[in-house]
Amino acid sequence: MKLRKVTAASATALALALAVTACGGDKDSDSGSGGGSKIKIGIKYDQPGLGLKQPDGSFSGFDVDVATYVAKELGYQPDQIEWVETKSADRENALARGDVKFITATYSITDERKQKVDFAGPYLLAHQDLLVKTGSDISQGTDLNGKKLCSVTGSTSAQNVQKTIAPKANLREYSGYSECIAGLQSGAVDAVTTDDSILAGFAAQDKYKGQFKLAGLKLSNENYGIGVKKGDTATEDKINKALEKMVSDGSWQKAVDANFGPANYKNEPAPKIGQIVQ
């Protein structure tokens, strides 16, 4: 009788162990392409040319192309990537919680952010700029005095322009850049300001091709990095090596041309890993 009880208990324990193992097989893993593992990557869903979720559920943009290349170098095929929307305000928390392995989402490297996360890269040097209509006579910041300048609510970009070069610019704050671009098209505003890469992504959309141009003012330096969880130096090192390879084999420039080319985006050369332009 005693032997049967032990056997039954052992059988129960074995069944539980098998169940736990089976459940664990669905979790994310760093093993790469083996065993159907997945990797979660944070991107933006609403930035054309950078990170955009298409109506069919697919994703496109420069950040998506960079992340896909990096993931492949880490051992993951495109069908093993799970894209996770990470809005600007939640990027640090998403990494700290382990919601994603890394984030490629117009994530500018700053001293403040480096207190909370680590960065690989940078992989793109962007600048604050202006987007205007192709036939506009606005070619420098001072031309904005008396003109309507649009940016999103809470952004510092428009205030930066007003404080430094065009104190008489009339600010218009909308909830999203899509609204600013629509306002520029209709004539409700005269210029839109944010990072040139973001502006170029919008301008490169088929419905806007040829309608807008970048002023090329370079009002700030934005060093885009790939965010990883604080202390995850192993992943940071692997991503840096992947970025170096992406530049050296020509894939980086192809991604720039494909996503920003239609807007005649004058991109900076690929930045050196660890080199932050102030």
JSON list of C-alpha atoms in Angstrom, two decimals, residues 110-197:
[
{"chain": "A", "resi": 110, "resn": "THR", "atom": "CA", "xyz": [20.27, 61.36, -23.68]},
{"chain": "A", "resi": 111, "resn": "ASP", "atom": "CA", "xyz": [22.10, 61.46, -20.36]},
{"chain": "A", "resi": 112, "resn": "GLU", "atom": "CA", "xyz": [18.78, 61.36, -18.51]},
{"chain": "A", "resi": 113, "resn": "ARG", "atom": "CA", "xyz": [17.62, 58.22, -20.33]},
{"chain": "A", "resi": 114, "resn": "LYS", "atom": "CA", "xyz": [20.99, 56.53, -19.84]},
{"chain": "A", "resi": 115, "resn": "GLN", "atom": "CA", "xyz": [20.29, 56.55, -16.12]},
{"chain": "A", "resi": 116, "resn": "LYS", "atom": "CA", "xyz": [17.41, 54.13, -16.74]},
{"chain": "A", "resi": 117, "resn": "VAL", "atom": "CA", "xyz": [18.37, 52.09, -19.84]},
{"chain": "A", "resi": 118, "resn": "ASP", "atom": "CA", "xyz": [21.44, 51.17, -21.85]},
{"chain": "A", "resi": 119, "resn": "PHE", "atom": "CA", "xyz": [21.82, 52.02, -25.53]},
{"chain": "A", "resi": 120, "resn": "ALA", "atom": "CA", "xyz": [23.42, 50.28, -28.47]},
{"chain": "A", "resi": 121, "resn": "GLY", "atom": "CA", "xyz": [24.39, 52.49, -31.38]},
{"chain": "A", "resi": 122, "resn": "PRO", "atom": "CA", "xyz": [23.71, 55.17, -32.35]},
{"chain": "A", "resi": 123, "resn": "TYR", "atom": "CA", "xyz": [22.39, 53.96, -35.71]},
{"chain": "A", "resi": 124, "resn": "LEU", "atom": "CA", "xyz": [21.09, 57.28, -37.10]},
{"chain": "A", "resi": 125, "resn": "LEU", "atom": "CA", "xyz": [21.88, 60.95, -36.55]},
{"chain": "A", "resi": 126, "resn": "ALA", "atom": "CA", "xyz": [18.77, 63.05, -37.06]},
{"chain": "A", "resi": 127, "resn": "HIS", "atom": "CA", "xyz": [18.18, 66.78, -36.61]},
{"chain": "A", "resi": 128, "resn": "GLN", "atom": "CA", "xyz": [15.25, 68.97, -35.72]},
{"chain": "A", "resi": 129, "resn": "ASP", "atom": "CA", "xyz": [14.07, 70.58, -38.94]},
{"chain": "A", "resi": 130, "resn": "LEU", "atom": "CA", "xyz": [11.13, 72.18, -40.73]},
{"chain": "A", "resi": 131, "resn": "LEU", "atom": "CA", "xyz": [8.85, 70.65, -43.34]},
{"chain": "A", "resi": 132, "resn": "VAL", "atom": "CA", "xyz": [7.27, 73.15, -45.75]},
{"chain": "A", "resi": 133, "resn": "LYS", "atom": "CA", "xyz": [5.43, 73.04, -49.05]},
{"chain": "A", "resi": 134, "resn": "THR", "atom": "CA", "xyz": [7.62, 72.52, -52.09]},
{"chain": "A", "resi": 135, "resn": "GLY", "atom": "CA", "xyz": [6.98, 76.06, -53.38]},
{"chain": "A", "resi": 136, "resn": "SER", "atom": "CA", "xyz": [7.33, 77.74, -49.99]},
{"chain": "A", "resi": 137, "resn": "ASP", "atom": "CA", "xyz": [9.63, 80.74, -49.57]},
{"chain": "A", "resi": 138, "resn": "ILE", "atom": "CA", "xyz": [10.56, 79.59, -46.04]},
{"chain": "A", "resi": 139, "resn": "SER", "atom": "CA", "xyz": [14.22, 78.66, -46.22]},
{"chain": "A", "resi": 140, "resn": "GLN", "atom": "CA", "xyz": [15.49, 79.65, -42.78]},
{"chain": "A", "resi": 141, "resn": "GLY", "atom": "CA", "xyz": [14.13, 79.86, -39.28]},
{"chain": "A", "resi": 142, "resn": "THR", "atom": "CA", "xyz": [13.65, 83.63, -39.22]},
{"chain": "A", "resi": 143, "resn": "ASP", "atom": "CA", "xyz": [11.24, 83.32, -42.16]},
{"chain": "A", "resi": 144, "resn": "LEU", "atom": "CA", "xyz": [8.77, 81.77, -39.69]},
{"chain": "A", "resi": 145, "resn": "ASN", "atom": "CA", "xyz": [8.11, 85.09, -37.93]},
{"chain": "A", "resi": 146, "resn": "GLY", "atom": "CA", "xyz": [4.42, 85.80, -38.43]},
{"chain": "A", "resi": 147, "resn": "LYS", "atom": "CA", "xyz": [3.86, 82.31, -39.91]},
{"chain": "A", "resi": 148, "resn": "LYS", "atom": "CA", "xyz": [1.91, 79.39, -38.44]},
{"chain": "A", "resi": 149, "resn": "LEU", "atom": "CA", "xyz": [4.20, 76.66, -37.08]},
{"chain": "A", "resi": 150, "resn": "CYS", "atom": "CA", "xyz": [2.82, 73.25, -36.13]},
{"chain": "A", "resi": 151, "resn": "SER", "atom": "CA", "xyz": [4.03, 70.56, -33.78]},
{"chain": "A", "resi": 152, "resn": "VAL", "atom": "CA", "xyz": [2.36, 68.05, -31.46]},
{"chain": "A", "resi": 153, "resn": "THR", "atom": "CA", "xyz": [1.00, 68.97, -28.05]},
{"chain": "A", "resi": 154, "resn": "GLY", "atom": "CA", "xyz": [3.70, 68.67, -25.40]},
{"chain": "A", "resi": 155, "resn": "SER", "atom": "CA", "xyz": [6.59, 68.68, -27.87]},
{"chain": "A", "resi": 156, "resn": "THR", "atom": "CA", "xyz": [9.52, 70.99, -27.22]},
{"chain": "A", "resi": 157, "resn": "SER", "atom": "CA", "xyz": [10.33, 71.35, -30.93]},
{"chain": "A", "resi": 158, "resn": "ALA", "atom": "CA", "xyz": [8.04, 74.28, -31.70]},
{"chain": "A", "resi": 159, "resn": "GLN", "atom": "CA", "xyz": [8.97, 76.08, -28.49]},
{"chain": "A", "resi": 160, "resn": "ASN", "atom": "CA", "xyz": [12.63, 75.62, -29.40]},
{"chain": "A", "resi": 161, "resn": "VAL", "atom": "CA", "xyz": [12.09, 77.36, -32.74]},
{"chain": "A", "resi": 162, "resn": "GLN", "atom": "CA", "xyz": [10.12, 80.17, -31.14]},
{"chain": "A", "resi": 163, "resn": "LYS", "atom": "CA", "xyz": [12.67, 80.77, -28.39]},
{"chain": "A", "resi": 164, "resn": "THR", "atom": "CA", "xyz": [15.81, 80.62, -30.52]},
{"chain": "A", "resi": 165, "resn": "ILE", "atom": "CA", "xyz": [15.15, 81.84, -34.05]},
{"chain": "A", "resi": 166, "resn": "ALA", "atom": "CA", "xyz": [11.55, 82.93, -34.65]},
{"chain": "A", "resi": 167, "resn": "PRO", "atom": "CA", "xyz": [10.00, 84.57, -31.57]},
{"chain": "A", "resi": 168, "resn": "LYS", "atom": "CA", "xyz": [7.03, 85.81, -33.57]},
{"chain": "A", "resi": 169, "resn": "ALA", "atom": "CA", "xyz": [6.07, 82.44, -35.00]},
{"chain": "A", "resi": 170, "resn": "ASN", "atom": "CA", "xyz": [2.46, 81.51, -34.27]},
{"chain": "A", "resi": 171, "resn": "LEU", "atom": "CA", "xyz": [2.39, 78.07, -32.69]},
{"chain": "A", "resi": 172, "resn": "ARG", "atom": "CA", "xyz": [-0.28, 75.53, -33.56]},
{"chain": "A", "resi": 173, "resn": "GLU", "atom": "CA", "xyz": [-0.28, 72.37, -31.46]},
{"chain": "A", "resi": 174, "resn": "TYR", "atom": "CA", "xyz": [-2.14, 69.29, -32.71]},
{"chain": "A", "resi": 175, "resn": "SER", "atom": "CA", "xyz": [-2.52, 65.88, -31.12]},
{"chain": "A", "resi": 176, "resn": "GLY", "atom": "CA", "xyz": [-0.43, 64.11, -33.76]},
{"chain": "A", "resi": 177, "resn": "TYR", "atom": "CA", "xyz": [1.97, 64.75, -36.63]},
{"chain": "A", "resi": 178, "resn": "SER", "atom": "CA", "xyz": [-0.53, 63.33, -39.12]},
{"chain": "A", "resi": 179, "resn": "GLU", "atom": "CA", "xyz": [-2.79, 66.30, -38.31]},
{"chain": "A", "resi": 180, "resn": "CYS", "atom": "CA", "xyz": [0.12, 68.72, -38.70]},
{"chain": "A", "resi": 181, "resn": "ILE", "atom": "CA", "xyz": [0.96, 67.27, -42.12]},
{"chain": "A", "resi": 182, "resn": "ALA", "atom": "CA", "xyz": [-2.68, 67.48, -43.20]},
{"chain": "A", "resi": 183, "resn": "GLY", "atom": "CA", "xyz": [-2.72, 71.09, -42.01]},
{"chain": "A", "resi": 184, "resn": "LEU", "atom": "CA", "xyz": [0.40, 71.82, -44.04]},
{"chain": "A", "resi": 185, "resn": "GLN", "atom": "CA", "xyz": [-1.21, 70.31, -47.12]},
{"chain": "A", "resi": 186, "resn": "SER", "atom": "CA", "xyz": [-4.39, 72.35, -46.72]},
{"chain": "A", "resi": 187, "resn": "GLY", "atom": "CA", "xyz": [-2.58, 75.59, -45.88]},
{"chain": "A", "resi": 188, "resn": "ALA", "atom": "CA", "xyz": [-3.84, 75.75, -42.30]},
{"chain": "A", "resi": 189, "resn": "VAL", "atom": "CA", "xyz": [-0.19, 75.90, -41.18]},
{"chain": "A", "resi": 190, "resn": "ASP", "atom": "CA", "xyz": [2.95, 77.07, -42.96]},
{"chain": "A", "resi": 191, "resn": "ALA", "atom": "CA", "xyz": [5.50, 74.66, -41.50]},
{"chain": "A", "resi": 192, "resn": "VAL", "atom": "CA", "xyz": [5.80, 71.57, -39.30]},
{"chain": "A", "resi": 193, "resn": "THR", "atom": "CA", "xyz": [8.74, 70.93, -36.99]},
{"chain": "A", "resi": 194, "resn": "THR", "atom": "CA", "xyz": [10.21, 67.78, -35.40]},
{"chain": "A", "resi": 195, "resn": "ASP", "atom": "CA", "xyz": [13.08, 65.41, -36.26]},
{"chain": "A", "resi": 196, "resn": "ASP", "atom": "CA", "xyz": [13.97, 65.50, -39.96]},
{"chain": "A", "resi": 197, "resn": "SER", "atom": "CA", "xyz": [13.75, 61.70, -40.15]}
]
